[in-house]
PDB file of C-alpha atoms in Angstrom:
ATOM      1  CA  MET A   1     -25.483  20.316  48.274  1.00  0.00           C
ATOM      2  CA  LYS A   2     -28.285  21.540  45.626  1.00  0.00           C
ATOM      3  CA  ASN A   3     -29.127  24.478  47.762  1.00  0.00           C
ATOM      4  CA  GLY A   4     -25.351  24.951  48.356  1.00  0.00           C
ATOM      5  CA  ARG A   5     -24.320  24.811  44.454  1.00  0.00           C
ATOM      6  CA  LEU A   6     -27.452  27.857  43.896  1.00  0.00           C
ATOM      7  CA  LYS A   7     -26.526  29.737  46.821  1.00  0.00           C
ATOM      8  CA  THR A   8     -23.444  30.144  45.136  1.00  0.00           C
ATOM      9  CA  ARG A   9     -25.060  31.080  41.620  1.00  0.00           C
ATOM     10  CA  ALA A  10     -26.940  33.698  43.407  1.00  0.00           C
ATOM     11  CA  GLU A  11     -24.064  35.210  45.161  1.00  0.00           C
ATOM     12  CA  ARG A  12     -22.249  35.718  42.087  1.00  0.00           C
ATOM     13  CA  ALA A  13     -25.299  36.990  40.084  1.00  0.00           C
ATOM     14  CA  GLU A  14     -25.368  39.801  42.922  1.00  0.00           C
ATOM     15  CA  ALA A  15     -21.539  40.486  43.245  1.00  0.00           C
ATOM     16  CA  ALA A  16     -21.903  40.679  38.879  1.00  0.00           C
ATOM     17  CA  ALA A  17     -25.077  42.947  39.673  1.00  0.00           C
ATOM     18  CA  LEU A  18     -23.202  45.047  42.133  1.00  0.00           C
ATOM     19  CA  ALA A  19     -20.374  45.469  39.588  1.00  0.00           C
ATOM     20  CA  ALA A  20     -22.547  46.551  36.687  1.00  0.00           C
ATOM     21  CA  LEU A  21     -23.640  49.300  38.341  1.00  0.00           C
ATOM     22  CA  CYS A  22     -20.509  50.510  40.183  1.00  0.00           C
ATOM     23  CA  PHE A  23     -19.297  50.396  35.996  1.00  0.00           C
ATOM     24  CA  ALA A  24     -22.872  52.405  35.035  1.00  0.00           C
ATOM     25  CA  LEU A  25     -22.069  55.237  38.094  1.00  0.00           C
ATOM     26  CA  CYS A  26     -18.214  55.506  37.153  1.00  0.00           C
ATOM     27  CA  TRP A  27     -19.328  55.979  33.624  1.00  0.00           C
ATOM     28  CA  SER A  28     -22.050  58.426  33.702  1.00  0.00           C
ATOM     29  CA  VAL A  29     -19.790  60.607  35.974  1.00  0.00           C
ATOM     30  CA  GLN A  30     -17.369  60.592  32.564  1.00  0.00           C
ATOM     31  CA  LEU A  31     -20.190  60.740  30.299  1.00  0.00           C
ATOM     32  CA  THR A  32     -21.503  63.945  31.582  1.00  0.00           C
ATOM     33  CA  ALA A  33     -18.270  65.751  31.692  1.00  0.00           C
ATOM     34  CA  ARG A  34     -17.244  64.765  28.917  1.00  0.00           C
ATOM     35  CA  GLN A  35     -20.472  65.287  27.037  1.00  0.00           C
ATOM     36  CA  GLN A  36     -20.508  68.858  28.284  1.00  0.00           C
ATOM     37  CA  ALA A  37     -17.010  69.283  27.164  1.00  0.00           C
ATOM     38  CA  LEU A  38     -18.712  68.658  23.377  1.00  0.00           C
ATOM     39  CA  GLU A  39     -21.309  70.770  23.605  1.00  0.00           C
ATOM     40  CA  ASP A  40     -19.018  73.759  24.750  1.00  0.00           C
ATOM     41  CA  LYS A  41     -17.239  73.504  21.933  1.00  0.00           C
ATOM     42  CA  ILE A  42     -19.723  72.596  18.805  1.00  0.00           C
ATOM     43  CA  ILE A  43     -22.762  74.361  17.100  1.00  0.00           C
ATOM     44  CA  ARG A  44     -25.008  72.069  14.763  1.00  0.00           C
ATOM     45  CA  LEU A  45     -26.720  73.303  11.639  1.00  0.00           C
ATOM     46  CA  HIS A  46     -30.555  71.501  10.994  1.00  0.00           C
ATOM     47  CA  VAL A  47     -31.941  72.253   8.098  1.00  0.00           C
ATOM     48  CA  ILE A  48     -35.432  70.861   8.021  1.00  0.00           C
ATOM     49  CA  ALA A  49     -37.777  70.541   4.973  1.00  0.00           C
ATOM     50  CA  VAL A  50     -41.540  71.777   4.730  1.00  0.00           C
ATOM     51  CA  ASP A  51     -42.510  67.737   4.374  1.00  0.00           C
ATOM     52  CA  ASP A  52     -40.861  64.466   3.365  1.00  0.00           C
ATOM     53  CA  THR A  53     -42.106  64.797  -0.605  1.00  0.00           C
ATOM     54  CA  ALA A  54     -38.703  63.980  -2.724  1.00  0.00           C
ATOM     55  CA  GLU A  55     -39.498  67.548  -3.989  1.00  0.00           C
ATOM     56  CA  GLU A  56     -39.101  69.239  -0.543  1.00  0.00           C
ATOM     57  CA  GLN A  57     -36.027  66.729   0.270  1.00  0.00           C
ATOM     58  CA  ALA A  58     -34.502  67.819  -2.741  1.00  0.00           C
ATOM     59  CA  VAL A  59     -35.032  71.792  -2.141  1.00  0.00           C
ATOM     60  CA  LYS A  60     -34.054  70.824   1.763  1.00  0.00           C
ATOM     61  CA  ASN A  61     -30.697  69.588   0.214  1.00  0.00           C
ATOM     62  CA  GLU A  62     -30.757  72.736  -1.750  1.00  0.00           C
ATOM     63  CA  VAL A  63     -30.683  75.044   0.805  1.00  0.00           C
ATOM     64  CA  ALA A  64     -28.272  73.231   3.449  1.00  0.00           C
ATOM     65  CA  GLY A  65     -25.577  73.078   1.010  1.00  0.00           C
ATOM     66  CA  ALA A  66     -26.031  77.057   0.506  1.00  0.00           C
ATOM     67  CA  VAL A  67     -25.905  77.654   4.140  1.00  0.00           C
ATOM     68  CA  ARG A  68     -23.316  75.395   4.745  1.00  0.00           C
ATOM     69  CA  GLU A  69     -21.190  77.731   2.079  1.00  0.00           C
ATOM     70  CA  TYR A  70     -21.924  81.030   3.307  1.00  0.00           C
ATOM     71  CA  LEU A  71     -21.040  79.784   7.446  1.00  0.00           C
ATOM     72  CA  THR A  72     -18.098  78.184   6.674  1.00  0.00           C
ATOM     73  CA  ALA A  73     -16.387  81.491   4.857  1.00  0.00           C
ATOM     74  CA  LEU A  74     -18.147  83.353   7.937  1.00  0.00           C
ATOM     75  CA  THR A  75     -16.754  81.068  10.700  1.00  0.00           C
ATOM     76  CA  SER A  76     -13.459  80.281   8.523  1.00  0.00           C
ATOM     77  CA  ALA A  77     -11.411  82.849  11.334  1.00  0.00           C
ATOM     78  CA  ALA A  78     -13.251  81.775  14.240  1.00  0.00           C
ATOM     79  CA  GLU A  79     -10.839  80.066  17.115  1.00  0.00           C
ATOM     80  CA  THR A  80     -13.377  79.265  19.537  1.00  0.00           C
ATOM     81  CA  LYS A  81     -17.057  78.554  19.643  1.00  0.00           C
ATOM     82  CA  ARG A  82     -18.189  81.409  21.388  1.00  0.00           C
ATOM     83  CA  GLU A  83     -16.520  83.610  18.494  1.00  0.00           C
ATOM     84  CA  ALA A  84     -18.348  81.495  15.512  1.00  0.00           C
ATOM     85  CA  GLU A  85     -21.596  81.336  17.382  1.00  0.00           C
ATOM     86  CA  ALA A  86     -21.231  85.305  18.277  1.00  0.00           C
ATOM     87  CA  LEU A  87     -20.269  85.512  14.097  1.00  0.00           C
ATOM     88  CA  ILE A  88     -23.759  83.568  13.311  1.00  0.00           C
ATOM     89  CA  SER A  89     -26.156  85.137  15.304  1.00  0.00           C
ATOM     90  CA  GLU A  90     -25.407  88.835  13.650  1.00  0.00           C
ATOM     91  CA  SER A  91     -25.767  87.407  10.525  1.00  0.00           C
ATOM     92  CA  LEU A  92     -29.112  85.235  10.778  1.00  0.00           C
ATOM     93  CA  ASP A  93     -30.325  87.747   8.120  1.00  0.00           C
ATOM     94  CA  ALA A  94     -27.262  87.226   6.019  1.00  0.00           C
ATOM     95  CA  VAL A  95     -28.004  83.466   6.753  1.00  0.00           C
ATOM     96  CA  ALA A  96     -31.809  83.261   5.459  1.00  0.00           C
ATOM     97  CA  ALA A  97     -30.476  84.737   2.713  1.00  0.00           C
ATOM     98  CA  ALA A  98     -28.408  82.508   1.710  1.00  0.00           C
ATOM     99  CA  ALA A  99     -31.237  80.259   2.158  1.00  0.00           C
ATOM    100  CA  ALA A 100     -33.526  81.981   0.466  1.00  0.00           C
ATOM    101  CA  GLU A 101     -31.310  81.842  -3.139  1.00  0.00           C
ATOM    102  CA  LYS A 102     -32.388  77.956  -3.154  1.00  0.00           C
ATOM    103  CA  SER A 103     -35.599  77.443  -1.406  1.00  0.00           C
ATOM    104  CA  GLY A 104     -37.910  78.538  -4.510  1.00  0.00           C
ATOM    105  CA  GLY A 105     -39.697  81.176  -2.368  1.00  0.00           C
ATOM    106  CA  ARG A 106     -40.517  79.100   0.557  1.00  0.00           C
ATOM    107  CA  GLU A 107     -41.081  80.336   3.457  1.00  0.00           C
ATOM    108  CA  ILE A 108     -37.592  80.542   5.795  1.00  0.00           C
ATOM    109  CA  THR A 109     -37.194  80.810   9.590  1.00  0.00           C
ATOM    110  CA  VAL A 110     -34.037  80.782  10.932  1.00  0.00           C
ATOM    111  CA  GLU A 111     -33.180  80.563  14.505  1.00  0.00           C
ATOM    112  CA  LEU A 112     -29.689  79.919  16.928  1.00  0.00           C
ATOM    113  CA  GLY A 113     -30.365  78.891  20.304  1.00  0.00           C
ATOM    114  CA  GLU A 114     -30.217  75.184  22.361  1.00  0.00           C
ATOM    115  CA  ALA A 115     -31.462  72.183  20.813  1.00  0.00           C
ATOM    116  CA  SER A 116     -32.307  68.287  22.542  1.00  0.00           C
ATOM    117  CA  TYR A 117     -30.764  65.467  19.940  1.00  0.00           C
ATOM    118  CA  GLY A 118     -30.552  62.215  20.371  1.00  0.00           C
ATOM    119  CA  THR A 119     -27.355  60.392  18.551  1.00  0.00           C
ATOM    120  CA  ARG A 120     -26.863  60.916  15.603  1.00  0.00           C
ATOM    121  CA  SER A 121     -24.135  60.469  12.716  1.00  0.00           C
ATOM    122  CA  TRP A 122     -23.165  62.145  10.357  1.00  0.00           C
ATOM    123  CA  ASN A 123     -20.555  62.263   7.356  1.00  0.00           C
ATOM    124  CA  GLY A 124     -18.234  59.307   9.559  1.00  0.00           C
ATOM    125  CA  LEU A 125     -18.785  61.422  12.896  1.00  0.00           C
ATOM    126  CA  THR A 126     -21.637  60.149  15.718  1.00  0.00           C
ATOM    127  CA  LEU A 127     -22.323  62.369  18.227  1.00  0.00           C
ATOM    128  CA  PRO A 128     -24.096  61.578  22.097  1.00  0.00           C
ATOM    129  CA  ALA A 129     -27.629  63.019  22.500  1.00  0.00           C
ATOM    130  CA  GLY A 130     -27.365  66.159  24.459  1.00  0.00           C
ATOM    131  CA  GLU A 131     -28.308  69.712  24.275  1.00  0.00           C
ATOM    132  CA  TYR A 132     -26.358  71.692  21.479  1.00  0.00           C
ATOM    133  CA  THR A 133     -25.827  75.084  20.137  1.00  0.00           C
ATOM    134  CA  SER A 134     -27.654  74.781  16.863  1.00  0.00           C
ATOM    135  CA  LEU A 135     -28.689  76.873  14.178  1.00  0.00           C
ATOM    136  CA  ARG A 136     -32.212  75.237  12.760  1.00  0.00           C
ATOM    137  CA  VAL A 137     -33.360  76.778   9.668  1.00  0.00           C
ATOM    138  CA  THR A 138     -36.903  75.560   8.679  1.00  0.00           C
ATOM    139  CA  LEU A 139     -38.425  75.604   5.448  1.00  0.00           C
ATOM    140  CA  GLY A 140     -42.398  76.111   5.355  1.00  0.00           C
ATOM    141  CA  ASP A 141     -43.958  74.250   8.452  1.00  0.00           C
ATOM    142  CA  GLY A 142     -40.689  72.393   8.909  1.00  0.00           C
ATOM    143  CA  GLU A 143     -42.693  69.208   8.841  1.00  0.00           C
ATOM    144  CA  GLY A 144     -40.433  67.281   6.853  1.00  0.00           C
ATOM    145  CA  HIS A 145     -37.125  65.073   7.956  1.00  0.00           C
ATOM    146  CA  ASN A 146     -34.295  67.679   8.285  1.00  0.00           C
ATOM    147  CA  TRP A 147     -30.728  67.473   7.121  1.00  0.00           C
ATOM    148  CA  TRP A 148     -27.642  68.098   9.996  1.00  0.00           C
ATOM    149  CA  GLY A 149     -24.546  68.332  10.167  1.00  0.00           C
ATOM    150  CA  VAL A 150     -21.589  70.503  12.322  1.00  0.00           C
ATOM    151  CA  ILE A 151     -20.525  73.925  10.767  1.00  0.00           C
ATOM    152  CA  PHE A 152     -18.109  74.414  14.086  1.00  0.00           C
ATOM    153  CA  PRO A 153     -15.212  73.056  14.249  1.00  0.00           C
ATOM    154  CA  GLN A 154     -15.334  72.971  10.391  1.00  0.00           C
ATOM    155  CA  LEU A 155     -14.557  69.303   9.977  1.00  0.00           C
ATOM    156  CA  ASN A 156     -14.474  66.202   7.321  1.00  0.00           C
ATOM    157  CA  PRO A 157     -14.487  63.600   9.153  1.00  0.00           C
ATOM    158  CA  ALA A 158     -15.433  61.347   6.285  1.00  0.00           C
ATOM    159  CA  ALA A 159     -12.221  62.517   4.470  1.00  0.00           C
ATOM    160  CA  ASP A 160      -9.722  62.899   7.951  1.00  0.00           C
ATOM    161  CA  PRO A 161     -11.208  61.334  10.492  1.00  0.00           C
ATOM    162  CA  GLN A 162      -7.682  62.129  12.353  1.00  0.00           C
ATOM    163  CA  GLN A 163      -8.899  65.893  12.104  1.00  0.00           C
ATOM    164  CA  ALA A 164     -12.166  65.407  13.631  1.00  0.00           C
ATOM    165  CA  LEU A 165     -10.532  63.801  16.662  1.00  0.00           C
ATOM    166  CA  GLU A 166      -7.721  66.263  17.562  1.00  0.00           C
ATOM    167  CA  ALA A 167     -10.524  69.205  16.725  1.00  0.00           C
ATOM    168  CA  LEU A 168     -13.012  67.157  18.977  1.00  0.00           C
ATOM    169  CA  GLY A 169     -10.434  66.716  21.680  1.00  0.00           C
ATOM    170  CA  GLY A 170     -10.555  63.917  23.922  1.00  0.00           C
ATOM    171  CA  GLY A 171     -12.135  60.788  24.535  1.00  0.00           C
ATOM    172  CA  PHE A 172     -13.164  59.917  20.546  1.00  0.00           C
ATOM    173  CA  ILE A 173     -11.734  56.946  19.054  1.00  0.00           C
ATOM    174  CA  ILE A 174     -11.627  56.176  15.310  1.00  0.00           C
ATOM    175  CA  GLU A 175     -13.533  52.910  14.557  1.00  0.00           C
ATOM    176  CA  GLU A 176     -12.921  51.322  11.408  1.00  0.00           C
ATOM    177  CA  ASP A 177     -15.287  48.617   9.167  1.00  0.00           C
ATOM    178  CA  GLY A 178     -16.338  47.014   6.309  1.00  0.00           C
ATOM    179  CA  GLY A 179     -18.105  50.532   6.157  1.00  0.00           C
ATOM    180  CA  GLY A 180     -15.610  53.205   6.270  1.00  0.00           C
ATOM    181  CA  THR A 181     -14.475  55.236   9.108  1.00  0.00           C
ATOM    182  CA  GLU A 182     -16.044  56.382  11.813  1.00  0.00           C
ATOM    183  CA  VAL A 183     -15.464  58.965  14.731  1.00  0.00           C
ATOM    184  CA  ARG A 184     -17.145  57.601  17.830  1.00  0.00           C
ATOM    185  CA  LEU A 185     -17.282  59.035  21.450  1.00  0.00           C
ATOM    186  CA  ARG A 186     -15.269  56.119  23.289  1.00  0.00           C
ATOM    187  CA  VAL A 187     -18.213  56.389  26.063  1.00  0.00           C
ATOM    188  CA  LEU A 188     -20.461  55.554  23.714  1.00  0.00           C
ATOM    189  CA  GLU A 189     -18.609  52.291  23.358  1.00  0.00           C
ATOM    190  CA  TRP A 190     -18.432  51.823  27.447  1.00  0.00           C
ATOM    191  CA  ILE A 191     -22.363  52.252  27.404  1.00  0.00           C
ATOM    192  CA  ASN A 192     -22.617  49.490  24.673  1.00  0.00           C
ATOM    193  CA  GLU A 193     -20.199  47.194  27.243  1.00  0.00           C
ATOM    194  CA  LEU A 194     -22.710  47.538  30.000  1.00  0.00           C
ATOM    195  CA  ARG A 195     -25.693  46.550  28.163  1.00  0.00           C
ATOM    196  CA  GLN A 196     -24.224  43.906  27.247  1.00  0.00           C
ATOM    197  CA  MET A 197     -23.158  43.073  31.077  1.00  0.00           C
ATOM    198  CA  LEU A 198     -26.858  44.358  32.135  1.00  0.00           C
ATOM    199  CA  GLY A 199     -27.705  42.006  29.136  1.00  0.00           C
ATOM    200  CA  GLU A 200     -26.127  38.944  30.650  1.00  0.00           C
ATOM    201  CA  GLN A 201     -26.845  39.149  34.306  1.00  0.00           C
ATOM    202  CA  GLU A 202     -30.885  38.824  32.907  1.00  0.00           C
ATOM    203  CA  ASP A 203     -29.741  35.701  31.565  1.00  0.00           C
ATOM    204  CA  THR A 204     -28.317  34.717  34.769  1.00  0.00           C
ATOM    205  CA  ASN A 205     -30.991  35.573  37.298  1.00  0.00           C
ATOM    206  CA  THR A 206     -33.950  34.145  34.960  1.00  0.00           C
ATOM    207  CA  ALA A 207     -31.701  30.895  34.721  1.00  0.00           C
ATOM    208  CA  LEU A 208     -31.576  30.668  38.306  1.00  0.00           C
TER     209      LEU A 208
END
């Protein structure tokens, strides 16, 4: 009887592992498609400080504010990412000039291109890891922490999460907790659920 009972538990563990694998494969396809759609819609801004001293971080924030103000006006009439990207590409010198007004004479490098990022949260918006079109404004050697945000589409997810959700398209949810409201990609929640399932599976296998 004991061997039979162990076999049943082992079979259940195997079935759970197979279900978790199928779940992972299905949502991997969903994640890839949704991630690509998101990357095709967003332009990110990263302003990188000289270093992590309080003075340089303060300068970084001043530069970020000036650049954001300029870009908001520049891309206000753009209806697509392609239009916004073209406007920014033609105005890199002007972006550098806007940054220079707050840089205190620090060297400025402005680049527009694709860059890899991990999962990050900004102003009530969580973006998954991926390759994003990004405008990078680097101060000096750029060895400090960066400020980042979304410059297209123009979003204020903390103030209007529903507008952010509609602008980013399907697949996002609005999550509320004691700390406020956050717009999250639904697939991120499924990944967390998968990790929990796999964790439970590991515990089951260890017990056998």
